[in-house]
Short mmCIF file of C-alpha atoms and ligand atoms in Angstrom, two decimals:
data_model
loop_
_atom_site.label_atom_id
_atom_site.label_comp_id
_atom_site.label_asym_id
_atom_site.label_seq_id
_atom_site.Cartn_x
_atom_site.Cartn_y
_atom_site.Cartn_z
CA MET Q 1 0.00 0.00 0.00
CA SER Q 2 2.00 2.93 -1.28
CA ASP Q 3 -0.65 5.65 -1.09
CA THR Q 4 -1.63 6.44 2.47
CA THR Q 5 -4.80 8.32 1.52
CA SER Q 6 -6.37 5.46 -0.44
CA ASN Q 7 -8.29 2.76 1.39
CA GLN Q 8 -5.93 0.40 3.17
CA MET Q 9 -8.13 -2.61 2.38
CA TRP Q 10 -8.80 -2.10 -1.31
CA GLY Q 11 -6.92 1.04 -2.34
CA GLY Q 12 -4.13 -0.64 -4.37
CA ARG Q 13 -5.34 0.69 -7.71
CA PHE Q 14 -6.47 4.04 -6.34
CA ALA Q 15 -4.39 7.19 -6.47
CA ALA Q 16 -6.69 9.15 -4.17
CA GLY Q 17 -8.98 8.45 -1.25
CA PRO Q 18 -12.76 8.85 -1.41
CA ASP Q 19 -14.54 12.18 -1.19
CA ALA Q 20 -16.13 12.85 2.20
CA ILE Q 21 -19.57 12.49 0.63
CA MET Q 22 -18.54 9.17 -0.93
CA GLU Q 23 -17.39 7.98 2.46
CA ALA Q 24 -20.63 9.12 4.06
CA ILE Q 25 -22.85 7.28 1.63
CA ASN Q 26 -20.64 4.20 1.54
CA ALA Q 27 -19.94 3.54 5.19
CA SER Q 28 -22.15 1.09 7.04
CA ILE Q 29 -20.12 0.90 10.24
CA GLY Q 30 -22.59 3.24 11.97
CA PHE Q 31 -25.11 0.39 12.01
CA ASP Q 32 -23.41 -2.87 11.01
CA LYS Q 33 -21.30 -2.78 14.16
CA ARG Q 34 -24.26 -4.67 15.59
CA LEU Q 35 -22.90 -7.65 13.63
CA ALA Q 36 -19.56 -7.62 15.47
CA ALA Q 37 -20.08 -10.82 17.47
CA GLN Q 38 -21.33 -12.68 14.39
CA ASP Q 39 -18.49 -11.31 12.24
CA ILE Q 40 -15.90 -12.48 14.73
CA ALA Q 41 -17.53 -15.91 15.13
CA GLY Q 42 -17.50 -16.29 11.33
CA SER Q 43 -13.86 -15.22 11.07
CA ARG Q 44 -12.79 -17.57 13.86
CA ALA Q 45 -14.50 -20.49 12.11
CA HIS Q 46 -12.90 -19.47 8.82
CA ALA Q 47 -9.42 -19.23 10.41
CA ALA Q 48 -9.75 -22.69 11.97
CA MET Q 49 -10.79 -24.11 8.61
CA LEU Q 50 -7.91 -22.39 6.78
CA ALA Q 51 -5.49 -24.12 9.16
CA ALA Q 52 -7.22 -27.51 9.02
CA THR Q 53 -7.04 -27.50 5.22
CA GLY Q 54 -3.39 -26.35 5.17
CA ILE Q 55 -4.24 -23.04 3.51
CA VAL Q 56 -2.62 -21.03 6.31
CA GLU Q 57 -0.01 -21.98 8.91
CA PRO Q 58 -1.53 -23.27 12.17
CA ASN Q 59 0.42 -20.59 14.13
CA ASP Q 60 -1.05 -17.82 12.06
CA ALA Q 61 -4.55 -19.24 12.40
CA GLU Q 62 -4.14 -19.52 16.16
CA ALA Q 63 -2.95 -15.92 16.36
CA MET Q 64 -5.98 -14.87 14.30
CA ARG Q 65 -8.39 -16.75 16.53
CA GLU Q 66 -6.83 -15.30 19.69
CA GLY Q 67 -6.58 -11.82 18.25
CA LEU Q 68 -10.22 -11.92 17.17
CA LEU Q 69 -11.23 -12.66 20.76
CA THR Q 70 -9.26 -9.60 21.85
CA VAL Q 71 -11.10 -7.51 19.26
CA LEU Q 72 -14.41 -8.86 20.51
CA SER Q 73 -13.65 -7.98 24.10
CA GLU Q 74 -12.56 -4.49 23.03
CA ILE Q 75 -15.84 -4.01 21.20
CA GLU Q 76 -17.92 -5.42 24.03
CA GLY Q 77 -16.01 -3.27 26.52
CA GLY Q 78 -16.77 -0.16 24.46
CA GLU Q 79 -13.05 0.55 23.89
CA PHE Q 80 -13.02 -0.09 20.17
CA ALA Q 81 -12.58 2.94 17.90
CA PHE Q 82 -14.81 2.31 14.88
CA SER Q 83 -13.61 4.07 11.76
CA PRO Q 84 -15.94 5.16 8.93
CA ALA Q 85 -12.89 5.21 6.64
CA LEU Q 86 -12.84 1.43 7.06
CA GLU Q 87 -16.45 1.34 5.86
CA ASP Q 88 -17.92 -1.59 7.67
CA ILE Q 89 -17.61 -4.03 10.54
CA HIS Q 90 -15.68 -6.56 8.45
CA MET Q 91 -12.83 -4.20 7.60
CA ASN Q 92 -12.83 -2.54 11.01
CA VAL Q 93 -12.30 -5.91 12.69
CA GLU Q 94 -9.68 -7.03 10.21
CA ALA Q 95 -7.71 -3.78 10.45
CA ARG Q 96 -7.61 -4.01 14.22
CA LEU Q 97 -6.55 -7.65 14.02
CA LYS Q 98 -3.60 -6.56 11.92
CA GLU Q 99 -2.60 -4.03 14.58
CA ILE Q 100 -2.75 -6.78 17.18
CA MET Q 101 -0.97 -9.62 15.34
CA GLY Q 102 0.85 -8.03 12.44
CA PRO Q 103 0.71 -8.56 8.66
CA ALA Q 104 -0.21 -12.28 8.86
CA ALA Q 105 -3.73 -11.02 9.71
CA GLY Q 106 -3.97 -10.33 5.98
CA ARG Q 107 -4.14 -14.10 5.37
CA LEU Q 108 -7.54 -14.30 7.07
CA HIS Q 109 -9.25 -12.98 3.96
CA THR Q 110 -7.92 -15.89 1.85
CA ALA Q 111 -10.74 -17.76 0.08
CA ARG Q 112 -13.45 -15.39 1.23
CA SER Q 113 -14.96 -12.04 0.36
CA ARG Q 114 -16.99 -9.50 2.24
CA ASN Q 115 -19.88 -10.74 0.15
CA ASP Q 116 -20.04 -14.20 1.72
CA GLN Q 117 -18.89 -12.71 5.00
CA VAL Q 118 -21.77 -10.25 5.31
CA ALA Q 119 -24.30 -12.84 4.17
CA THR Q 120 -23.02 -15.19 6.90
CA ASP Q 121 -22.91 -12.54 9.63
CA PHE Q 122 -26.35 -11.25 8.85
CA LYS Q 123 -27.84 -14.75 8.74
CA LEU Q 124 -26.35 -15.54 12.12
CA TRP Q 125 -27.83 -12.32 13.49
CA VAL Q 126 -31.29 -12.96 12.04
CA ARG Q 127 -31.16 -16.53 13.32
CA ASP Q 128 -30.57 -15.23 16.86
CA GLN Q 129 -33.55 -12.91 16.48
CA LEU Q 130 -35.75 -15.78 15.34
CA ASP Q 131 -34.71 -17.70 18.45
CA ALA Q 132 -35.50 -14.69 20.64
CA ALA Q 133 -38.86 -14.24 18.88
CA ALA Q 134 -39.71 -17.91 19.49
CA GLU Q 135 -39.06 -17.39 23.18
CA GLY Q 136 -41.11 -14.19 23.22
CA LEU Q 137 -44.01 -15.88 21.46
CA GLU Q 138 -43.91 -18.87 23.79
CA ALA Q 139 -43.97 -16.59 26.84
CA LEU Q 140 -46.90 -14.64 25.42
CA ILE Q 141 -48.79 -17.83 24.65
CA ARG Q 142 -48.23 -19.01 28.22
CA ALA Q 143 -49.63 -15.75 29.57
CA LEU Q 144 -52.70 -16.13 27.35
CA LEU Q 145 -53.16 -19.74 28.45
CA GLU Q 146 -53.23 -18.59 32.08
CA GLN Q 147 -55.91 -16.02 31.29
CA ALA Q 148 -57.87 -18.62 29.34
CA GLU Q 149 -57.65 -21.16 32.11
CA ALA Q 150 -58.77 -18.71 34.80
CA GLY Q 151 -61.82 -17.71 32.78
CA ALA Q 152 -62.56 -20.77 30.66
CA ASP Q 153 -66.28 -20.51 31.49
CA TRP Q 154 -66.67 -16.76 31.95
CA VAL Q 155 -69.08 -15.31 29.42
CA MET Q 156 -68.54 -12.21 27.32
CA PRO Q 157 -70.10 -10.84 24.18
CA GLY Q 158 -68.66 -12.17 20.94
CA PHE Q 159 -68.68 -9.56 18.21
CA THR Q 160 -68.94 -9.39 14.46
CA HIS Q 161 -68.70 -5.91 12.91
CA LEU Q 162 -68.00 -4.90 16.54
CA GLN Q 163 -71.74 -5.43 17.12
CA THR Q 164 -72.88 -7.94 19.72
CA ALA Q 165 -73.23 -11.28 17.94
CA GLN Q 166 -73.33 -14.28 20.30
CA PRO Q 167 -72.01 -14.94 23.78
CA VAL Q 168 -68.59 -16.55 23.88
CA THR Q 169 -66.33 -17.55 26.72
CA TRP Q 170 -63.40 -15.42 27.86
CA GLY Q 171 -61.25 -18.52 27.56
CA HIS Q 172 -62.32 -18.98 23.95
CA HIS Q 173 -61.42 -15.39 23.11
CA MET Q 174 -57.98 -15.73 24.72
CA MET Q 175 -57.41 -18.99 22.90
CA ALA Q 176 -58.14 -17.33 19.56
CA TYR Q 177 -54.97 -15.31 20.12
CA VAL Q 178 -53.11 -18.43 21.19
CA GLU Q 179 -53.92 -19.85 17.75
CA MET Q 180 -52.64 -16.68 16.04
CA PHE Q 181 -49.40 -16.46 18.01
CA GLY Q 182 -49.05 -20.21 17.65
CA ARG Q 183 -49.06 -19.83 13.87
CA ASP Q 184 -46.44 -17.09 14.23
CA LEU Q 185 -44.33 -19.48 16.26
CA SER Q 186 -44.62 -22.15 13.61
CA ARG Q 187 -43.65 -19.62 10.93
CA VAL Q 188 -40.60 -18.65 13.01
CA ARG Q 189 -39.56 -22.28 13.22
CA ASP Q 190 -40.09 -22.86 9.49
CA ALA Q 191 -38.09 -19.77 8.59
CA ARG Q 192 -35.24 -20.78 10.87
CA LYS Q 193 -35.06 -24.23 9.34
CA ARG Q 194 -35.09 -22.93 5.77
CA MET Q 195 -32.46 -20.24 6.36
CA ASN Q 196 -29.99 -22.43 8.20
CA GLU Q 197 -27.47 -22.92 5.37
CA CYS Q 198 -24.01 -21.36 5.53
CA PRO Q 199 -22.94 -18.91 2.77
CA LEU Q 200 -19.32 -18.75 3.97
CA GLY Q 201 -16.93 -20.05 1.31
CA SER Q 202 -19.04 -18.77 -1.58
CA ALA Q 203 -16.37 -16.06 -1.72
CA ALA Q 204 -17.13 -13.05 -3.94
CA LEU Q 205 -19.62 -14.90 -6.12
CA ALA Q 206 -18.00 -17.85 -7.89
CA GLY Q 207 -16.54 -19.93 -5.07
CA THR Q 208 -12.77 -20.33 -4.72
CA GLY Q 209 -9.87 -22.39 -6.00
CA PHE Q 210 -8.48 -22.90 -2.50
CA PRO Q 211 -9.21 -26.33 -1.04
CA ILE Q 212 -11.62 -25.05 1.62
CA ASP Q 213 -13.86 -27.23 3.76
CA ARG Q 214 -17.29 -25.65 3.75
CA ASP Q 215 -18.84 -28.38 5.86
CA MET Q 216 -16.42 -27.56 8.61
CA THR Q 217 -17.29 -23.86 8.78
CA ALA Q 218 -21.01 -24.58 8.40
CA GLU Q 219 -20.90 -26.96 11.33
CA ALA Q 220 -18.78 -24.68 13.49
CA LEU Q 221 -21.37 -21.92 13.07
CA GLY Q 222 -24.36 -24.16 13.81
CA PHE Q 223 -25.65 -24.34 10.25
CA ASP Q 224 -27.21 -27.53 8.90
CA ARG Q 225 -25.16 -27.46 5.68
CA PRO Q 226 -23.35 -25.07 3.31
CA THR Q 227 -25.40 -23.22 0.67
CA ALA Q 228 -25.35 -25.05 -2.67
CA ASN Q 229 -24.91 -22.18 -5.15
CA SER Q 230 -22.34 -19.44 -4.57
CA LEU Q 231 -24.09 -16.89 -6.80
CA ASP Q 232 -27.32 -17.35 -4.92
CA ALA Q 233 -25.63 -17.43 -1.53
CA VAL Q 234 -24.03 -13.99 -1.78
CA SER Q 235 -27.08 -12.33 -3.30
CA ASP Q 236 -29.79 -13.98 -1.23
CA ARG Q 237 -31.64 -11.96 1.38
CA ASP Q 238 -34.72 -14.20 1.50
CA PHE Q 239 -33.88 -15.05 5.09
CA ALA Q 240 -34.16 -11.37 6.05
CA LEU Q 241 -37.33 -10.98 4.01
CA GLU Q 242 -38.87 -14.05 5.60
CA PHE Q 243 -37.94 -12.69 8.98
CA LEU Q 244 -39.68 -9.43 8.10
CA SER Q 245 -42.78 -11.11 6.75
CA VAL Q 246 -43.08 -13.37 9.78
CA ALA Q 247 -42.55 -10.30 11.96
CA SER Q 248 -45.15 -8.34 9.96
CA ILE Q 249 -47.84 -10.98 10.36
CA SER Q 250 -47.05 -11.33 14.03
CA ALA Q 251 -47.05 -7.55 14.54
CA MET Q 252 -50.43 -7.46 12.81
CA HIS Q 253 -51.72 -10.00 15.35
CA LEU Q 254 -50.24 -7.96 18.17
CA SER Q 255 -51.87 -4.85 16.75
CA ARG Q 256 -55.31 -6.48 16.61
CA PHE Q 257 -55.06 -7.65 20.19
CA ALA Q 258 -53.74 -4.25 21.25
CA GLU Q 259 -56.80 -2.64 19.67
CA GLU Q 260 -59.06 -4.91 21.70
CA LEU Q 261 -57.22 -4.01 24.89
CA VAL Q 262 -57.62 -0.31 24.13
CA ILE Q 263 -61.35 -0.78 23.64
CA TRP Q 264 -61.77 -3.18 26.56
CA SER Q 265 -59.96 -0.95 29.04
CA SER Q 266 -62.12 2.10 28.21
CA ALA Q 267 -64.68 3.39 30.72
CA GLN Q 268 -67.45 2.38 28.32
CA PHE Q 269 -66.39 -1.28 28.23
CA ARG Q 270 -64.45 -1.99 31.43
CA PHE Q 271 -63.89 -5.57 30.26
CA VAL Q 272 -60.33 -5.49 31.57
CA THR Q 273 -58.27 -3.47 34.00
CA LEU Q 274 -54.67 -3.03 32.96
CA SER Q 275 -52.13 -2.98 35.74
CA ASP Q 276 -50.44 0.23 36.88
CA ARG Q 277 -47.19 -1.30 35.69
CA PHE Q 278 -48.45 -1.30 32.12
CA SER Q 279 -50.41 1.96 32.06
CA THR Q 280 -49.53 5.63 32.06
CA GLY Q 281 -51.17 8.77 33.39
CA SER Q 282 -52.05 12.13 31.89
CA SER Q 283 -50.22 15.30 32.88
CA ILE Q 284 -53.46 17.31 32.87
CA MET Q 285 -56.34 14.89 33.55
CA PRO Q 286 -55.77 13.33 36.96
CA GLN Q 287 -58.35 10.57 36.48
CA LYS Q 288 -56.65 9.12 33.41
CA LYS Q 289 -55.05 5.73 33.15
CA ASN Q 290 -53.99 5.25 29.59
CA PRO Q 291 -53.23 2.00 27.72
CA ASP Q 292 -50.12 3.51 26.06
CA ALA Q 293 -48.30 0.21 25.69
CA ALA Q 294 -51.24 -1.24 23.79
CA GLU Q 295 -51.43 1.83 21.58
CA LEU Q 296 -47.72 1.70 20.80
CA ILE Q 297 -47.90 -2.01 20.02
CA ARG Q 298 -50.86 -1.24 17.76
CA ALA Q 299 -48.68 1.29 15.93
CA LYS Q 300 -45.48 -0.76 15.66
CA ILE Q 301 -46.85 -2.70 12.70
CA GLY Q 302 -46.24 0.50 10.69
CA ARG Q 303 -42.46 0.37 10.91
CA ILE Q 304 -42.25 -3.42 10.83
CA PHE Q 305 -44.37 -3.78 7.73
CA GLY Q 306 -42.59 -0.72 6.33
CA ALA Q 307 -39.27 -2.54 6.71
CA ASN Q 308 -40.69 -5.51 4.85
CA VAL Q 309 -41.83 -3.34 1.95
CA ALA Q 310 -38.55 -1.39 1.98
CA LEU Q 311 -36.34 -4.48 1.72
CA MET Q 312 -38.57 -6.10 -0.90
CA THR Q 313 -38.19 -2.91 -2.90
CA VAL Q 314 -34.40 -2.87 -2.42
CA MET Q 315 -34.11 -6.46 -3.64
CA LYS Q 316 -36.46 -6.38 -6.59
CA GLY Q 317 -34.66 -5.95 -9.87
CA LEU Q 318 -31.15 -6.68 -8.54
CA PRO Q 319 -29.13 -8.70 -11.03
CA LEU Q 320 -26.96 -11.53 -9.71
CA ALA Q 321 -24.86 -11.50 -7.68
CA TYR Q 322 -24.02 -8.98 -4.90
CA SER Q 323 -24.88 -5.30 -5.35
CA LYS Q 324 -24.19 -2.58 -2.83
CA ASP Q 325 -27.93 -1.93 -2.66
CA MET Q 326 -27.97 -4.89 -0.31
CA GLN Q 327 -26.17 -2.91 2.37
CA GLU Q 328 -29.53 -1.21 2.86
CA ASP Q 329 -30.92 -4.44 4.29
CA LYS Q 330 -29.61 -4.11 7.82
CA GLU Q 331 -31.13 -1.01 9.40
CA GLN Q 332 -34.61 -2.10 8.38
CA VAL Q 333 -34.18 -5.54 9.87
CA PHE Q 334 -32.51 -4.24 13.03
CA ASP Q 335 -35.34 -1.80 13.65
CA ALA Q 336 -38.07 -4.32 12.90
CA ALA Q 337 -36.47 -6.94 15.14
CA ASP Q 338 -36.04 -4.54 18.06
CA ASN Q 339 -39.62 -3.38 17.84
CA TRP Q 340 -41.16 -6.80 17.30
CA LEU Q 341 -39.33 -8.28 20.28
CA LEU Q 342 -40.19 -5.28 22.44
CA SER Q 343 -43.85 -5.53 21.44
CA LEU Q 344 -43.96 -9.23 22.26
CA ALA Q 345 -42.47 -8.56 25.69
CA ALA Q 346 -44.81 -5.63 26.37
CA MET Q 347 -47.85 -7.64 25.32
CA GLN Q 348 -46.80 -10.53 27.49
CA GLY Q 349 -46.40 -8.14 30.43
CA MET Q 350 -49.81 -6.57 29.85
CA VAL Q 351 -51.60 -9.89 29.45
CA GLY Q 352 -49.87 -11.38 32.47
CA ASP Q 353 -50.87 -8.43 34.65
CA MET Q 354 -54.34 -7.60 33.41
CA THR Q 355 -57.54 -8.40 35.30
CA ALA Q 356 -60.61 -9.46 33.37
CA ASN Q 357 -63.74 -8.00 34.97
CA ARG Q 358 -65.95 -11.04 35.10
CA ALA Q 359 -69.14 -9.20 36.10
CA ALA Q 360 -68.80 -6.53 33.40
CA LEU Q 361 -68.14 -9.22 30.81
CA GLU Q 362 -71.23 -11.15 31.86
CA THR Q 363 -73.50 -8.09 31.91
CA ALA Q 364 -72.33 -7.14 28.44
CA ALA Q 365 -72.73 -10.73 27.26
CA ALA Q 366 -76.39 -10.73 28.24
CA SER Q 367 -77.23 -7.45 26.50
CA GLY Q 368 -77.78 -6.70 22.85
CA PHE Q 369 -80.05 -9.74 22.22
CA SER Q 370 -76.95 -11.90 22.16
CA THR Q 371 -78.93 -15.15 22.43
CA ALA Q 372 -81.20 -14.45 19.44
CA THR Q 373 -79.46 -17.21 17.45
CA ASP Q 374 -80.09 -19.64 20.32
CA LEU Q 375 -83.77 -18.75 20.15
CA ALA Q 376 -83.88 -19.32 16.38
CA ASP Q 377 -82.05 -22.63 16.80
CA TRP Q 378 -84.63 -23.65 19.47
CA LEU Q 379 -87.48 -22.94 17.05
CA VAL Q 380 -85.77 -25.17 14.47
CA ARG Q 381 -85.07 -27.96 16.95
CA GLU Q 382 -88.31 -27.97 18.97
CA LEU Q 383 -90.91 -26.70 16.50
CA ASN Q 384 -89.27 -28.03 13.36
CA LEU Q 385 -89.37 -24.60 11.69
CA PRO Q 386 -87.16 -24.10 8.62
CA PHE Q 387 -84.20 -21.94 9.77
CA ARG Q 388 -85.26 -19.02 7.57
CA ASP Q 389 -88.71 -18.92 9.20
CA ALA Q 390 -87.17 -19.30 12.65
CA HIS Q 391 -84.89 -16.36 11.81
CA HIS Q 392 -87.93 -14.27 10.88
CA VAL Q 393 -89.90 -15.16 14.03
CA THR Q 394 -86.89 -14.36 16.19
CA GLY Q 395 -86.42 -11.05 14.40
CA SER Q 396 -90.01 -10.09 15.31
CA LEU Q 397 -89.37 -11.06 18.94
CA VAL Q 398 -86.21 -8.93 19.03
CA ALA Q 399 -88.18 -5.99 17.64
CA LYS Q 400 -90.82 -6.51 20.34
CA ALA Q 401 -88.22 -6.62 23.10
CA GLU Q 402 -86.49 -3.57 21.69
CA ALA Q 403 -89.78 -1.66 21.63
CA GLN Q 404 -90.39 -2.60 25.28
CA GLY Q 405 -86.85 -1.70 26.25
CA CYS Q 406 -86.10 -5.18 27.59
CA ASP Q 407 -83.93 -8.13 26.60
CA LEU Q 408 -85.15 -11.42 25.14
CA PRO Q 409 -85.26 -13.38 28.43
CA ASP Q 410 -87.49 -10.63 29.91
CA LEU Q 411 -90.24 -10.95 27.28
CA PRO Q 412 -93.36 -12.56 28.82
CA LEU Q 413 -94.31 -15.94 27.36
CA ALA Q 414 -97.67 -14.61 26.17
CA GLU Q 415 -95.90 -11.92 24.13
CA MET Q 416 -93.77 -14.58 22.54
CA GLN Q 417 -96.77 -16.76 21.79
CA SER Q 418 -98.44 -13.84 20.05
CA VAL Q 419 -95.64 -14.09 17.48
CA HIS Q 420 -95.60 -17.90 17.32
CA ASP Q 421 -98.09 -19.95 19.29
CA GLY Q 422 -95.86 -23.03 19.46
CA ILE Q 423 -93.38 -21.33 21.82
CA THR Q 424 -93.38 -22.82 25.34
CA GLU Q 425 -91.86 -22.03 28.73
CA ALA Q 426 -88.91 -24.28 27.81
CA VAL Q 427 -87.58 -21.60 25.45
CA PHE Q 428 -86.27 -19.61 28.43
CA ASP Q 429 -83.64 -22.29 29.03
CA VAL Q 430 -81.78 -21.34 25.87
CA LEU Q 431 -81.99 -17.59 26.41
CA GLY Q 432 -79.45 -17.51 29.23
CA VAL Q 433 -75.88 -16.75 28.24
CA HIS Q 434 -74.37 -19.64 30.21
CA ASN Q 435 -76.62 -22.15 28.53
CA SER Q 436 -75.83 -20.54 25.22
CA VAL Q 437 -72.07 -21.00 25.48
CA ALA Q 438 -72.40 -24.43 27.08
CA SER Q 439 -74.43 -25.58 24.07
CA ARG Q 440 -71.74 -24.68 21.50
CA VAL Q 441 -69.84 -27.94 21.81
CA SER Q 442 -68.86 -28.38 18.16
CA TYR Q 443 -65.09 -28.90 17.71
CA GLY Q 444 -63.45 -25.49 17.99
CA GLY Q 445 -66.60 -24.04 19.58
CA THR Q 446 -66.90 -21.77 22.58
CA ALA Q 447 -68.22 -24.29 25.17
CA PRO Q 448 -66.02 -24.30 28.30
CA GLN Q 449 -65.28 -28.02 27.90
CA ARG Q 450 -64.01 -27.46 24.33
CA VAL Q 451 -61.92 -24.49 25.49
CA ARG Q 452 -60.36 -26.56 28.28
CA GLU Q 453 -59.43 -29.27 25.79
CA GLN Q 454 -57.66 -26.68 23.65
CA ILE Q 455 -55.81 -25.28 26.66
CA ALA Q 456 -54.61 -28.79 27.49
CA ARG Q 457 -53.54 -29.38 23.86
CA TRP Q 458 -51.50 -26.17 23.81
CA LYS Q 459 -49.84 -26.97 27.10
CA GLU Q 460 -48.67 -30.24 25.57
CA LEU Q 461 -47.45 -28.50 22.43
CA LEU Q 462 -45.33 -25.89 24.17
CA PRO Q 463 -41.73 -26.85 24.91
N1 LIG D 1 -20.86 -3.44 4.06
C1 LIG D 1 -21.21 -4.31 3.00
C2 LIG D 1 -22.69 -4.71 3.10
O1 LIG D 1 -23.23 -4.54 4.12
C3 LIG D 1 -20.36 -5.54 3.00
C4 LIG D 1 -20.20 -6.17 1.68
C5 LIG D 1 -19.40 -5.30 0.76
N2 LIG D 1 -19.08 -5.96 -0.44
C6 LIG D 1 -18.59 -5.31 -1.48
N3 LIG D 1 -18.35 -6.03 -2.54
N4 LIG D 1 -18.36 -4.03 -1.47
O2 LIG D 1 -23.29 -5.18 2.16
#
């Protein structure tokens, strides 16, 4: 390296260093330093492999592996001076290694490129996030199972169009979210399995002539196998995109539940009371207890889904193999991961702490003619009416009750018989909300016994 102003890693053919603006747009060290631990793990595996295959001297490889640990502890201790002139984490680490062990550090980059290096580092990072997300989802599911178990037979209104539809059980409602987060968990596991192939050794794009052992590095880094096509391996960001799509769907589920918590904790509903630990106050209105965590979770989908769209847009239209566009992958994924994991933790905290107000749920369940369908079903079963006719008769009864300002169970029998003379005293059995939910025993239905079976199934399924 004759010219001291050109880049010490690639400046051999350059007579001048980059313009400040060039450096500003090019450098990724400001954010990819988050990949330091993964970068060093990848380099240590690579160094061990280079020695095992006789590509570098064992002494040099040992010095690299030791020196890399020193670099890691410097970074973790906050003593490392990151340099934008060295662009990214890969070159910052390597340059420091050279200071520590001397010029033999330059042999570390034999048979590899930053292209396979960054693909490997980033995969390792995303894999860790998937593992953390799996834990977060499992913890949230456990919190929901506890809520479901406590109130497996509590009744509440079930809604369609946010209008009272039919009574359901609190346990059933909680278990609906267990199903959603359970699907997220299964998507996390699928994505992890599919991504777990090691790009290291693909080199710049075409592989290498050095006699490397890709199985060895793949195994050392916990991958199932090496990637099978070097062009694909250095230009693939599907793993990041899958992470973002799994995160987007999960954040959408979180957002839906958050919306329910916002509604349920309002003075008008009072279905749940959120704990002080997961609420905030107002600086002007002393009576306020706001569901800020739920609102923020509801909003997080914006940036997470935004990251998904952003990276899809970065990747579309890129020719094989690596293009610098791909450096724009990281910040989006970092931000989405941070916010998804935080949302999962906050939701778990809120669900774990919240109190369902059984009495308010039951009162609401019994209002709004919620058992009208039970009445129609009774007319079909007991009087053999075609369902359409039963629907019509019930509609007239609802109108009558509405006009009298009462609910269906409060309508006198004579009033009912004036609409259909076959109706008997026995009809009142099906108009109660507890009977209503207890009757819905179809598989997947809201009956407490069905809900308890699902709780037991999920407890078995969780690790
Ligand atoms: N900082 C780069 C990135 O994040 C590393 C790969 C650079 N490769 C290259 N051929 N310039 O994508």
